[in-house]
CSV table of C-alpha atoms and ligand atoms in Angstrom, one decimal:
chain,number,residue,atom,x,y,z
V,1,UNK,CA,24.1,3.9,-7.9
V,2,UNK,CA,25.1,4.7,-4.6
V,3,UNK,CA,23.3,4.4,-1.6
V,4,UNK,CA,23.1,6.2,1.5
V,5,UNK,CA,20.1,6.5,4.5
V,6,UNK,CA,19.4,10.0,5.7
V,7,UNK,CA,17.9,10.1,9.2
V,8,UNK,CA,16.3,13.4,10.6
V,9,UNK,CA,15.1,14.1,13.5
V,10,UNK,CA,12.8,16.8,14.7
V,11,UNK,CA,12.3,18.0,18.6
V,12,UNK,CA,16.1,17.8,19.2
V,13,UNK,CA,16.6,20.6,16.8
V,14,UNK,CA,14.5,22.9,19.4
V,15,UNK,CA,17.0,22.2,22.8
V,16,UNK,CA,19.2,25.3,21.8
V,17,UNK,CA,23.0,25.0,23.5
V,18,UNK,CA,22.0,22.0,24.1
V,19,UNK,CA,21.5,20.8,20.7
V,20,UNK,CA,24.7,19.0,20.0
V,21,UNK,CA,24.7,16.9,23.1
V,22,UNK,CA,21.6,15.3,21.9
V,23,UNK,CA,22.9,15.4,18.7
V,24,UNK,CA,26.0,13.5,19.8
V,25,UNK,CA,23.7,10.9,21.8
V,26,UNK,CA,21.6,10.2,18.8
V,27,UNK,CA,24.3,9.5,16.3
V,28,UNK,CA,26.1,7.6,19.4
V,29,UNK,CA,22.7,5.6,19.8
V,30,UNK,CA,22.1,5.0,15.9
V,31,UNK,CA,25.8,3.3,15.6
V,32,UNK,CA,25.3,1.3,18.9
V,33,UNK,CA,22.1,0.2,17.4
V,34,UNK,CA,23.9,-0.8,13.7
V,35,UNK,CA,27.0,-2.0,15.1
V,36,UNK,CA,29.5,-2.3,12.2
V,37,UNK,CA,27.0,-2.6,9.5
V,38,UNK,CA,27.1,1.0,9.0
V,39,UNK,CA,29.3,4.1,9.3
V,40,UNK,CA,26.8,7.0,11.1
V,41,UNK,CA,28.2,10.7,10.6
V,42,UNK,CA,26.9,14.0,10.3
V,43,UNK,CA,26.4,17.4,8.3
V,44,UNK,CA,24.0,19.8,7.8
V,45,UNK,CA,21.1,19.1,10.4
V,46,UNK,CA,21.1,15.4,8.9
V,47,UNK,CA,22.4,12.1,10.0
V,48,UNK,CA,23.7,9.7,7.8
V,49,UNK,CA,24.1,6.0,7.4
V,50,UNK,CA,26.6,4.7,5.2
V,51,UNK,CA,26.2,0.9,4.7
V,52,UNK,CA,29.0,-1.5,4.8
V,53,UNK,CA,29.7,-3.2,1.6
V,54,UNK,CA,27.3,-6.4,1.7
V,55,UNK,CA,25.1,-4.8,4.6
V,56,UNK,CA,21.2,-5.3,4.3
V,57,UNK,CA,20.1,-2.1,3.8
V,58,UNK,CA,16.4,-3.2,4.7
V,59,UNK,CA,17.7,-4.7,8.4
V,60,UNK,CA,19.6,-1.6,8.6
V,61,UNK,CA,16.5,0.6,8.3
V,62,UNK,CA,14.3,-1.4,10.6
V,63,UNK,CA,17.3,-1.2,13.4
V,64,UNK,CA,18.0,2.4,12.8
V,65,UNK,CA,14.2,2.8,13.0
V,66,UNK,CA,13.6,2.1,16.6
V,67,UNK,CA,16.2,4.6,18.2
V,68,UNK,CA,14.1,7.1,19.6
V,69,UNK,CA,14.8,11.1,18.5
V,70,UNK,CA,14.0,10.4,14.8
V,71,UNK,CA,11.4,12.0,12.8
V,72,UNK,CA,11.9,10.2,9.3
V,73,UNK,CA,14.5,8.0,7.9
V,74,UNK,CA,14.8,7.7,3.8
V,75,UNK,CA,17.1,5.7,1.5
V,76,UNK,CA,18.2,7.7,-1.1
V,77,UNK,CA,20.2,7.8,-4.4
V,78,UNK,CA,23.3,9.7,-4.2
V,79,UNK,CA,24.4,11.9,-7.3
V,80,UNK,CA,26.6,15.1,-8.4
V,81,UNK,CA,25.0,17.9,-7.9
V,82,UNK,CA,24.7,19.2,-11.7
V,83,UNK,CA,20.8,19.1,-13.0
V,84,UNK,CA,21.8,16.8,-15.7
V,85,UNK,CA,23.1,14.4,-13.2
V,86,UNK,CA,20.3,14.8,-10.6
V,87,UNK,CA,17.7,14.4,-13.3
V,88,UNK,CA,19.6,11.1,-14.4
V,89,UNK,CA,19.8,10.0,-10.6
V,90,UNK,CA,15.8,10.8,-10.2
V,91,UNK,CA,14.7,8.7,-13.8
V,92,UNK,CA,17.1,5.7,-13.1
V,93,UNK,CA,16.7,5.5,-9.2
V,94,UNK,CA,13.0,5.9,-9.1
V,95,UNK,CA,12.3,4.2,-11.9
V,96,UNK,CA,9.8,1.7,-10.3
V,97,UNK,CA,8.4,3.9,-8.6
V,98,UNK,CA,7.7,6.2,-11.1
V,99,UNK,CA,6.6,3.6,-13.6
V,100,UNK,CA,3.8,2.7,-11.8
V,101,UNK,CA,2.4,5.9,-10.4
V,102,UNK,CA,0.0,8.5,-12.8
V,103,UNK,CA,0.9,11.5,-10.5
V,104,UNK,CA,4.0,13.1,-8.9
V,105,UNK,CA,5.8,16.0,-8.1
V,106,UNK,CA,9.3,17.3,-7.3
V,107,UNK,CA,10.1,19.0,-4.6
V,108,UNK,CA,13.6,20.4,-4.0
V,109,UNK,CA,15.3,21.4,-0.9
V,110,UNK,CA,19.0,23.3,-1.1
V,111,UNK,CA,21.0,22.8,2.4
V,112,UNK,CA,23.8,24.1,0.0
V,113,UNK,CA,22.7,27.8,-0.2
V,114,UNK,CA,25.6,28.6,-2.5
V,115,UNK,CA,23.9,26.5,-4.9
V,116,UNK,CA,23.3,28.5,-8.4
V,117,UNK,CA,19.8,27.2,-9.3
V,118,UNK,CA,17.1,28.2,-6.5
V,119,UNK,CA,14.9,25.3,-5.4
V,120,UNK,CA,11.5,25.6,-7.2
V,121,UNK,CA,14.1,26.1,-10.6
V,122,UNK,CA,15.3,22.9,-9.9
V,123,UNK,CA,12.5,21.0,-9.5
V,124,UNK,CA,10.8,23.1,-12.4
V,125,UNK,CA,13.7,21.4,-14.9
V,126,UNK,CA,13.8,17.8,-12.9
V,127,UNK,CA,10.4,17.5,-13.5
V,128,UNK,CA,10.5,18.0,-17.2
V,129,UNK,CA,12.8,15.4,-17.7
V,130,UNK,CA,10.9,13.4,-15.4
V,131,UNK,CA,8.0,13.7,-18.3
V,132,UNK,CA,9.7,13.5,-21.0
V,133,UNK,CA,11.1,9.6,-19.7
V,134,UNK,CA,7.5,8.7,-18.4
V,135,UNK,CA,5.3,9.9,-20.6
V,136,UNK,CA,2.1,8.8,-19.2
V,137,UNK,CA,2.9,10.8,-15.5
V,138,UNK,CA,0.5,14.1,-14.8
V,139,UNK,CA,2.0,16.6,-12.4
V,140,UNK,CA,-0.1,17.2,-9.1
V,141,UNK,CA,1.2,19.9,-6.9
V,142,UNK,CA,-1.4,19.2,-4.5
V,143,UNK,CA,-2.0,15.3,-4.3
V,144,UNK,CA,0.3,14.0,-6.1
V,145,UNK,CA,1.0,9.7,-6.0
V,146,UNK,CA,4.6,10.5,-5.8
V,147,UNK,CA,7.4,13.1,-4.3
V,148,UNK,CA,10.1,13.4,-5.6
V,149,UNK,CA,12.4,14.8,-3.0
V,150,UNK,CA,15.9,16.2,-4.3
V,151,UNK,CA,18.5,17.5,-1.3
V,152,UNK,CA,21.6,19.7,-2.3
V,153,UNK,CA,23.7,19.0,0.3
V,154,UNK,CA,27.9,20.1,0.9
V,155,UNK,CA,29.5,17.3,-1.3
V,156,UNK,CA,26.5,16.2,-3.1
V,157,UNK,CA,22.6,15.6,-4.2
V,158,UNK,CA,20.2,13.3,-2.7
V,159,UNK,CA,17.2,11.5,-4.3
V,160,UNK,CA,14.3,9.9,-3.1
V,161,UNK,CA,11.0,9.0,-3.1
V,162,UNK,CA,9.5,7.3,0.4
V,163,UNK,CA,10.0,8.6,4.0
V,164,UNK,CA,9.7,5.8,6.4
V,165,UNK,CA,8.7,7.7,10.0
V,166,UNK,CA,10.9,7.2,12.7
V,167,UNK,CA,9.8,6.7,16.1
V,168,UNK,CA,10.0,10.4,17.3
V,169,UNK,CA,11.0,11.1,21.3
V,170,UNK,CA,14.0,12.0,22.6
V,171,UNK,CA,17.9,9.8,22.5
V,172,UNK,CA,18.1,7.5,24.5
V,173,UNK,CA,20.2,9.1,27.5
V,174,UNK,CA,19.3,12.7,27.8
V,175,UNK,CA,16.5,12.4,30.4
V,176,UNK,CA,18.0,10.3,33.2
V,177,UNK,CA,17.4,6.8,34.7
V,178,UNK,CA,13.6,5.4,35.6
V,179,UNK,CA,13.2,2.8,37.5
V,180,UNK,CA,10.0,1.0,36.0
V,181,UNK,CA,8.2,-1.8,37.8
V,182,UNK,CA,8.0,-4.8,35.5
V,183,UNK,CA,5.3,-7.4,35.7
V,184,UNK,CA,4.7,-9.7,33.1
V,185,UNK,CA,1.5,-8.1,32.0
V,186,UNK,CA,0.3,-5.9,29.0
V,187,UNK,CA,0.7,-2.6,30.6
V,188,UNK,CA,4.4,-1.9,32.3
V,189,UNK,CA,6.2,-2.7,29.0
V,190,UNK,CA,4.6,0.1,27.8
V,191,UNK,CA,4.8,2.7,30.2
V,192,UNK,CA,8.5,1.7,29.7
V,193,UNK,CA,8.2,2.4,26.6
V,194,UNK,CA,7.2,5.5,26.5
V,195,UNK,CA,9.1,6.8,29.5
V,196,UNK,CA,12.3,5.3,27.3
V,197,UNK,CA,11.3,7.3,24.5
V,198,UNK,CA,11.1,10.7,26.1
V,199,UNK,CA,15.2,10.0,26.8
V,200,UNK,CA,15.3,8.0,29.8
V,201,UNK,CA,17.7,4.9,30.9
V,202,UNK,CA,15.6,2.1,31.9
V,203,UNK,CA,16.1,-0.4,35.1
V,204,UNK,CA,13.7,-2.8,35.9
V,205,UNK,CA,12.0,-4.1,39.2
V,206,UNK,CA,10.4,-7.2,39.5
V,207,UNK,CA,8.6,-8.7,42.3
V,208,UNK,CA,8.8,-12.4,42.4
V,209,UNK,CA,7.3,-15.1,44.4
V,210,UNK,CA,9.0,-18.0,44.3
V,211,UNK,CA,6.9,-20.7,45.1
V,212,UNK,CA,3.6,-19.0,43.9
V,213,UNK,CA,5.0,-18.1,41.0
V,214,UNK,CA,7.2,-20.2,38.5
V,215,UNK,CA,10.6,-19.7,37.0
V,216,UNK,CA,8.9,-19.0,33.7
V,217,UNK,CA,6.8,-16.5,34.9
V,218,UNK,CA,9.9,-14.7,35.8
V,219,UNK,CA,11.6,-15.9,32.7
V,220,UNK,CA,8.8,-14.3,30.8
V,221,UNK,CA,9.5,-10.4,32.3
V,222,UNK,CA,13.6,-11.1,31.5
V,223,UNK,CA,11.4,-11.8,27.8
V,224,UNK,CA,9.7,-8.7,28.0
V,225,UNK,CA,12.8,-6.5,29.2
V,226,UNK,CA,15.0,-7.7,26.0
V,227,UNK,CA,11.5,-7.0,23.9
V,228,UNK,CA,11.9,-3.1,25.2
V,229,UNK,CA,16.0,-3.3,25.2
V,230,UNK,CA,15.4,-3.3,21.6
V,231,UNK,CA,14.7,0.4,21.4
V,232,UNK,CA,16.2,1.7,24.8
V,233,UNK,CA,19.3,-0.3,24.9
V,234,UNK,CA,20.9,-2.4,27.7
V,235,UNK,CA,19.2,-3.0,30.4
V,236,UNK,CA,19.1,-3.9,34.2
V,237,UNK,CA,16.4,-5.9,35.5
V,238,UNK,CA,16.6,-6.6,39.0
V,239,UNK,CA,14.7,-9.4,40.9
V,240,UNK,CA,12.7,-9.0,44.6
V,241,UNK,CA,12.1,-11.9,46.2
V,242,UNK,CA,8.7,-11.0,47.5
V,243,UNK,CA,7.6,-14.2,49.4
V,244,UNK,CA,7.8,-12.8,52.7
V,245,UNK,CA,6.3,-9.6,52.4
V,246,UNK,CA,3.4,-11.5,51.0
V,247,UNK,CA,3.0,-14.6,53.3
V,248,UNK,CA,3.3,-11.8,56.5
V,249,UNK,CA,0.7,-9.7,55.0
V,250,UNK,CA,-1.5,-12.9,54.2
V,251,UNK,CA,-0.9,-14.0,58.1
V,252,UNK,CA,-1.4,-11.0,59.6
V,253,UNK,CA,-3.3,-8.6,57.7
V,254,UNK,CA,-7.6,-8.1,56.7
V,255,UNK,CA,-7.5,-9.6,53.3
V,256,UNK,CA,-9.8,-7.0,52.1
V,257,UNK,CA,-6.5,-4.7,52.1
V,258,UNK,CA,-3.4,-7.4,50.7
V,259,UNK,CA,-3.7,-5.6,47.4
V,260,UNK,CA,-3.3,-2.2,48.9
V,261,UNK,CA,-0.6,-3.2,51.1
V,262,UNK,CA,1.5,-4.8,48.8
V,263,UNK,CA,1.4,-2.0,46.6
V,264,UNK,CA,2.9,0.1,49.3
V,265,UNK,CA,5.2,-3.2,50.0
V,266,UNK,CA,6.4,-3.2,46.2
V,267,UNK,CA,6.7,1.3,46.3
V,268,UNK,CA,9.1,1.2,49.2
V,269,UNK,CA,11.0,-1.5,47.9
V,270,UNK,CA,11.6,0.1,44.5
V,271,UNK,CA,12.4,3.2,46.1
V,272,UNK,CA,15.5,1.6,48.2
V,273,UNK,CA,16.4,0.0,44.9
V,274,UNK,CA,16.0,3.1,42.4
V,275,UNK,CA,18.0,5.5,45.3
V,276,UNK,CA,21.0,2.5,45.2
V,277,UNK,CA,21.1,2.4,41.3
V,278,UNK,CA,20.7,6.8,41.2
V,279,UNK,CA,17.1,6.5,39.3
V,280,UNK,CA,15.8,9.3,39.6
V,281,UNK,CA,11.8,8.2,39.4
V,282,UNK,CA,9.9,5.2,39.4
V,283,UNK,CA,7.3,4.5,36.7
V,284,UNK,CA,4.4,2.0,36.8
V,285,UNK,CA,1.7,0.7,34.3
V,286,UNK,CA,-0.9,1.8,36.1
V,287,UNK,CA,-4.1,3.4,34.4
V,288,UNK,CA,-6.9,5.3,36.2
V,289,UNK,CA,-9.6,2.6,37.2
V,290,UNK,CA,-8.5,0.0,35.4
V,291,UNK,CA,-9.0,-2.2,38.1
V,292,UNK,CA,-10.1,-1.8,41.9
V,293,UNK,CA,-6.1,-0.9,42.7
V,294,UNK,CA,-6.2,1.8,40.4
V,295,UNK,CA,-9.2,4.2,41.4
V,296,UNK,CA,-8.1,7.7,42.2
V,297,UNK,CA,-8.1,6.8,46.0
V,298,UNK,CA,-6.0,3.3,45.9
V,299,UNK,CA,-3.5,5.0,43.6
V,300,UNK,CA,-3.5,8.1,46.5
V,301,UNK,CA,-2.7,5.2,48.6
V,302,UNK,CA,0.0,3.6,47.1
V,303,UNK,CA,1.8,6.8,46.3
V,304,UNK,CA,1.9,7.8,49.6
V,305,UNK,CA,4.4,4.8,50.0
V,306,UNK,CA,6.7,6.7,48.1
V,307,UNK,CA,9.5,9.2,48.6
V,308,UNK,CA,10.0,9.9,45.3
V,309,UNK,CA,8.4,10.9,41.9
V,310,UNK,CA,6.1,8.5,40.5
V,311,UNK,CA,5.5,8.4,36.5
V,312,UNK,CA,2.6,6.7,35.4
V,313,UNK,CA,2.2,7.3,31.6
V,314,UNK,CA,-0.6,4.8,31.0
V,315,UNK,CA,-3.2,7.1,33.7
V,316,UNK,CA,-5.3,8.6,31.1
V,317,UNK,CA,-5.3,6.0,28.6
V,318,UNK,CA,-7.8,3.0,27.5
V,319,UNK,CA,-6.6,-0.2,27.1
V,320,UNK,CA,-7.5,-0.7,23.6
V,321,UNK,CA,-5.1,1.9,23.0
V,322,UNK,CA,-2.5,0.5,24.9
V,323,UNK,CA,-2.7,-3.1,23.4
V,324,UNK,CA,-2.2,-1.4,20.3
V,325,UNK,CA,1.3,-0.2,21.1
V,326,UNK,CA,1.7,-3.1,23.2
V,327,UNK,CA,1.1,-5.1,19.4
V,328,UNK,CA,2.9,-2.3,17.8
V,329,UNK,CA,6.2,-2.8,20.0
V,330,UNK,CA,6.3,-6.3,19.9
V,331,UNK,CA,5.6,-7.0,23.6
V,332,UNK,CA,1.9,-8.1,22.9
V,333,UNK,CA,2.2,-11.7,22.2
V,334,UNK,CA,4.4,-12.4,24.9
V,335,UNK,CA,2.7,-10.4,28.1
V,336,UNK,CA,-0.9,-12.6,26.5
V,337,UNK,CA,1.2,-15.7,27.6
V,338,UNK,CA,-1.1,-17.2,30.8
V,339,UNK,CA,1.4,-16.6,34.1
V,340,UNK,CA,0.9,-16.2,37.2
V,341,UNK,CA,1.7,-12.5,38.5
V,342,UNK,CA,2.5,-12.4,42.5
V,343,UNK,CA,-0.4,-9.7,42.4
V,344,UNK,CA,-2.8,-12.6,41.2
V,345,UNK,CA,-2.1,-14.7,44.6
V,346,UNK,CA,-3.8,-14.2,47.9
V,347,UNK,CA,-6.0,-11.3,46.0
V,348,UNK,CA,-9.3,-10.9,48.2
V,349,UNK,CA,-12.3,-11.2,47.2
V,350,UNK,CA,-13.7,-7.9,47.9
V,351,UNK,CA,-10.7,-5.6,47.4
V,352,UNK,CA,-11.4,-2.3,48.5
V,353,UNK,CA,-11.8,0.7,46.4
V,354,UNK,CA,-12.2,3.7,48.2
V,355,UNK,CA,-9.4,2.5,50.6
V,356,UNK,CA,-8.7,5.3,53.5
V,357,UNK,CA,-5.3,5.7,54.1
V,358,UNK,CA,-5.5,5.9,58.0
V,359,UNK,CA,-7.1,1.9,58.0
V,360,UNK,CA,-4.3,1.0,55.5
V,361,UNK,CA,-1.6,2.5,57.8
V,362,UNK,CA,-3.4,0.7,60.6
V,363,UNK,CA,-2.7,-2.6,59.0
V,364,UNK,CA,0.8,-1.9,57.7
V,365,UNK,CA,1.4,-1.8,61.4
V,366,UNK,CA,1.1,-5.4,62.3
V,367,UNK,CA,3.7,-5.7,59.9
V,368,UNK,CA,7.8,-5.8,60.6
V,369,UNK,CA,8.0,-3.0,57.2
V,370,UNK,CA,11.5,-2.2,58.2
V,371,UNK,CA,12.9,-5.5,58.4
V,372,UNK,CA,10.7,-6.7,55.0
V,373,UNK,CA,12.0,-4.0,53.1
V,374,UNK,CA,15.5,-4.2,54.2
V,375,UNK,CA,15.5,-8.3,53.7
V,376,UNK,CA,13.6,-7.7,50.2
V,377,UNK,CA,16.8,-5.6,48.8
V,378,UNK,CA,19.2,-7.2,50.3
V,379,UNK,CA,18.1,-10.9,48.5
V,380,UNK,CA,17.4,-8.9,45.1
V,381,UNK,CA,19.3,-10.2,42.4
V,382,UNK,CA,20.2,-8.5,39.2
V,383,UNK,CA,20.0,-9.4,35.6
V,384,UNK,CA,21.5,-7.8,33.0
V,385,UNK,CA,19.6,-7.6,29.7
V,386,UNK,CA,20.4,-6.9,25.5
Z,1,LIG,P1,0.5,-4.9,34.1
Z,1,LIG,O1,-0.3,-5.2,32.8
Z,1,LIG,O2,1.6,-4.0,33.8
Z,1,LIG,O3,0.8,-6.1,34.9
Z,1,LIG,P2,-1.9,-4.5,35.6
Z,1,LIG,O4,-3.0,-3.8,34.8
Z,1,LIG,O5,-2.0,-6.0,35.6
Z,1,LIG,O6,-0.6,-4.0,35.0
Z,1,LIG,P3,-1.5,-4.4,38.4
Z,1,LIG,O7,-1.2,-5.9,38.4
Z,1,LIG,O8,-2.4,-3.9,39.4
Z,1,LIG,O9,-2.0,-3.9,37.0
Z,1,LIG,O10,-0.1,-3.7,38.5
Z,1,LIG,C1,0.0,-2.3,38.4
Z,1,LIG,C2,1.4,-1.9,38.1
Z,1,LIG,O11,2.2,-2.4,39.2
Z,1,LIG,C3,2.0,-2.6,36.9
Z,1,LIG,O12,1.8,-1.9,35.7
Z,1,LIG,C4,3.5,-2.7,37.3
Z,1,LIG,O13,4.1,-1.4,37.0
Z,1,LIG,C5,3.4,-2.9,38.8
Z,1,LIG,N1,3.5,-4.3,39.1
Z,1,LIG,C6,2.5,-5.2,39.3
Z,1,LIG,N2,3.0,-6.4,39.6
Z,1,LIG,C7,4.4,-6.3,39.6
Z,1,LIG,C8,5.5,-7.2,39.8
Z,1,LIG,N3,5.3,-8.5,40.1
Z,1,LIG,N4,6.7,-6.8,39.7
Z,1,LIG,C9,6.9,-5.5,39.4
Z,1,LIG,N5,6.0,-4.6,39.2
Z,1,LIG,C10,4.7,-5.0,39.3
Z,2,LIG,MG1,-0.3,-7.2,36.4
């Protein structure tokens, strides 16, 4: 029988006028993400997949489920859209699944509202032939092991059994381009994440200290940034040489304030960077005293750097909950990997964590923060990724 994916998706429905340029962006997204292993169209409020002869439906369905903006994806028998032929479609195309279940129901939905049977009729009469070929199912309206689903669409029915959730958000380019400060750790993949899945276009930044830290330190963010490519899409991943900054600050600066002050250091750096490449934000992994640079006041600190918004969409979370979509996105396993960080060299001892801001901008003083900042862009490099 012939096969075909439906993909639907939810919160895009909602945007109005707007509807069909996210519409447009999604399918875009979905064939980008399939390549020529599928043909991607649509009708009726749903997307479809058509595989290419000899495509593996499977790997289709695992790439078509991490473009953000869909709700639920389901593989589904295709059939005419008499009862005789839907009921055939539901007993041969389900067959496994109804073989080994004890409960199920049918439930019908008619996008074709011409359609002469209403829905519950439908699934009234699918259902009785569904008995009468497994004898030893029971129907359960309520809980049942099994739904049958049956669409009537425009040219033809749909069965199917599972619904494999998407990953929800919005498509990939309808929210803009965030610039999001990468370090090789478990936290800034995943704000990336989950700015990328509210719509945004994804840059990177990362600050690199070449001799401090290695090439594979580095080579392990460029890791990372393919890891979150995966759902997002290309990506840009530019590289700060941040030696300098850090030896000046080391040199001339109280060490009880380096972590402070190259936070600032990395937030005016990003800014020139993001304002270059039109980002329109920068977002960090940073999560509300998680560590002595992240207490309410060093983060007050820090932003104050900044000219522009600042998204941090880890701040309210623990970390067990943020290793978990850290596993679930696959960047786990490679942030774990032991690197250096440049935040892990010259840390003090005794960082301080109710920092004022007047002693910070006291210290930042002894520093040259023009000519740091302007050298910093000027020798980043860029790297493009996916
Ligand atoms: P992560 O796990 O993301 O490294 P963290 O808990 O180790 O975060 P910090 O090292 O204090 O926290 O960094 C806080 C945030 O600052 C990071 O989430 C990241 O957004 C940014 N950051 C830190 N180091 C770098 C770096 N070398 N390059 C780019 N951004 C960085
Ligand atoms: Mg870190």
């Amino acid at each position: 029988m012939k096969e075909l994916i439906l993909i639907k998706y939810g919160e895009i429905i909602l945007k109005g006028l707007n509807r069909h340029i996210f519409e447009d962006k999604l399918i875009a997204n979905i064939q980008k993400a399939v390549g020529d292993d599928a043909r991607i169209y649509k009708s009726l409020a749903t997307i479809y997949a058509e595989p290419r002869e000899g495509a593996d439906t499977d790997e289709l369905i695992k790439k078509i489920g991490r473009v953000f903006g869909i709700v639920w994806i389901v593989r589904a028998g295709v059939c005419g859209k008499e009862l005789s032929e839907i009921s055939e479609a539901v007993n041969a195309y389900l067959k496994d699944t109804l073989s080994s279940a004890k409960t199920f129901k049918v439930e019908t939905k008619r996008a074709d509202k011409r359609y002469p049977l209403k829905s519950p009729e439908v699934s009234r009469e699918v259902g009785g032939t569904v008995l009468s070929a497994f004898p030893h199912l029971k129907v359960d309206v309520k809980n049942p092991e099994v739904q049958v689903n049956v669409e009537i669409r425009d040219t033809a029915a749909y069965v199917y059994a599972d619904r494999i959730p998407g990953r929800g958000g919005m498509p990939t380019g309808t929210s803009g381009k965030a610039m999001l400060l990468l370090s090789g750790g478990i936290d800034s993949p995943v704000a990336g994440y989950m700015i990328a899945k509210r719509g945004a276009v994804l840059e990177g930044i990362h600050f690199f200290s070449h001799p401090f830290t290695s090439e594979m330190a580095k080579q392990k963010v460029l890791d990372l940034a393919k890891i979150v490519s995966g759902y997002c899409g290309k990506m840009r991943v530019h590289i700060v040489p941040f030696t300098q900054p850090q030896l000046d600050m080391r040199d001339k600066c109280p060490a009880e304030h380096l972590t402070l002050l190259m936070r600032r250091m990395m937030m005016m750096i990003s800014c020139e960077i993001a304002k270059r490449e039109g980002a329109i934000c920068l977002v960090t992994g940073e999560s509300l005293g998680q560590v002595a640079s992240q207490t309410m006041e060093a983060i007050a600190v820090t932003d104050n750097a900044s000219d522009m918004p600042c998204f941090r969409p880890l701040i309210g979370m623990d970390k067990e909950d943020i290793v978990k979509i850290a596993r679930d996105i696959g960047t786990y396993e490679t942030s774990i990997l032991p690197y250096e960080d440049c935040c892990t060299i010259f840390v003090p001892k005794h960082p301080t964590t109710r920092p004022q801001l007047e002693k910070i901008l006291q210290s930042e003083k002894l520093l040259d923060v023009e000519t740091l900042v302007r050298e910093a862009v000027e020798g980043t490099e860029t790297v493009e990724i996916g």
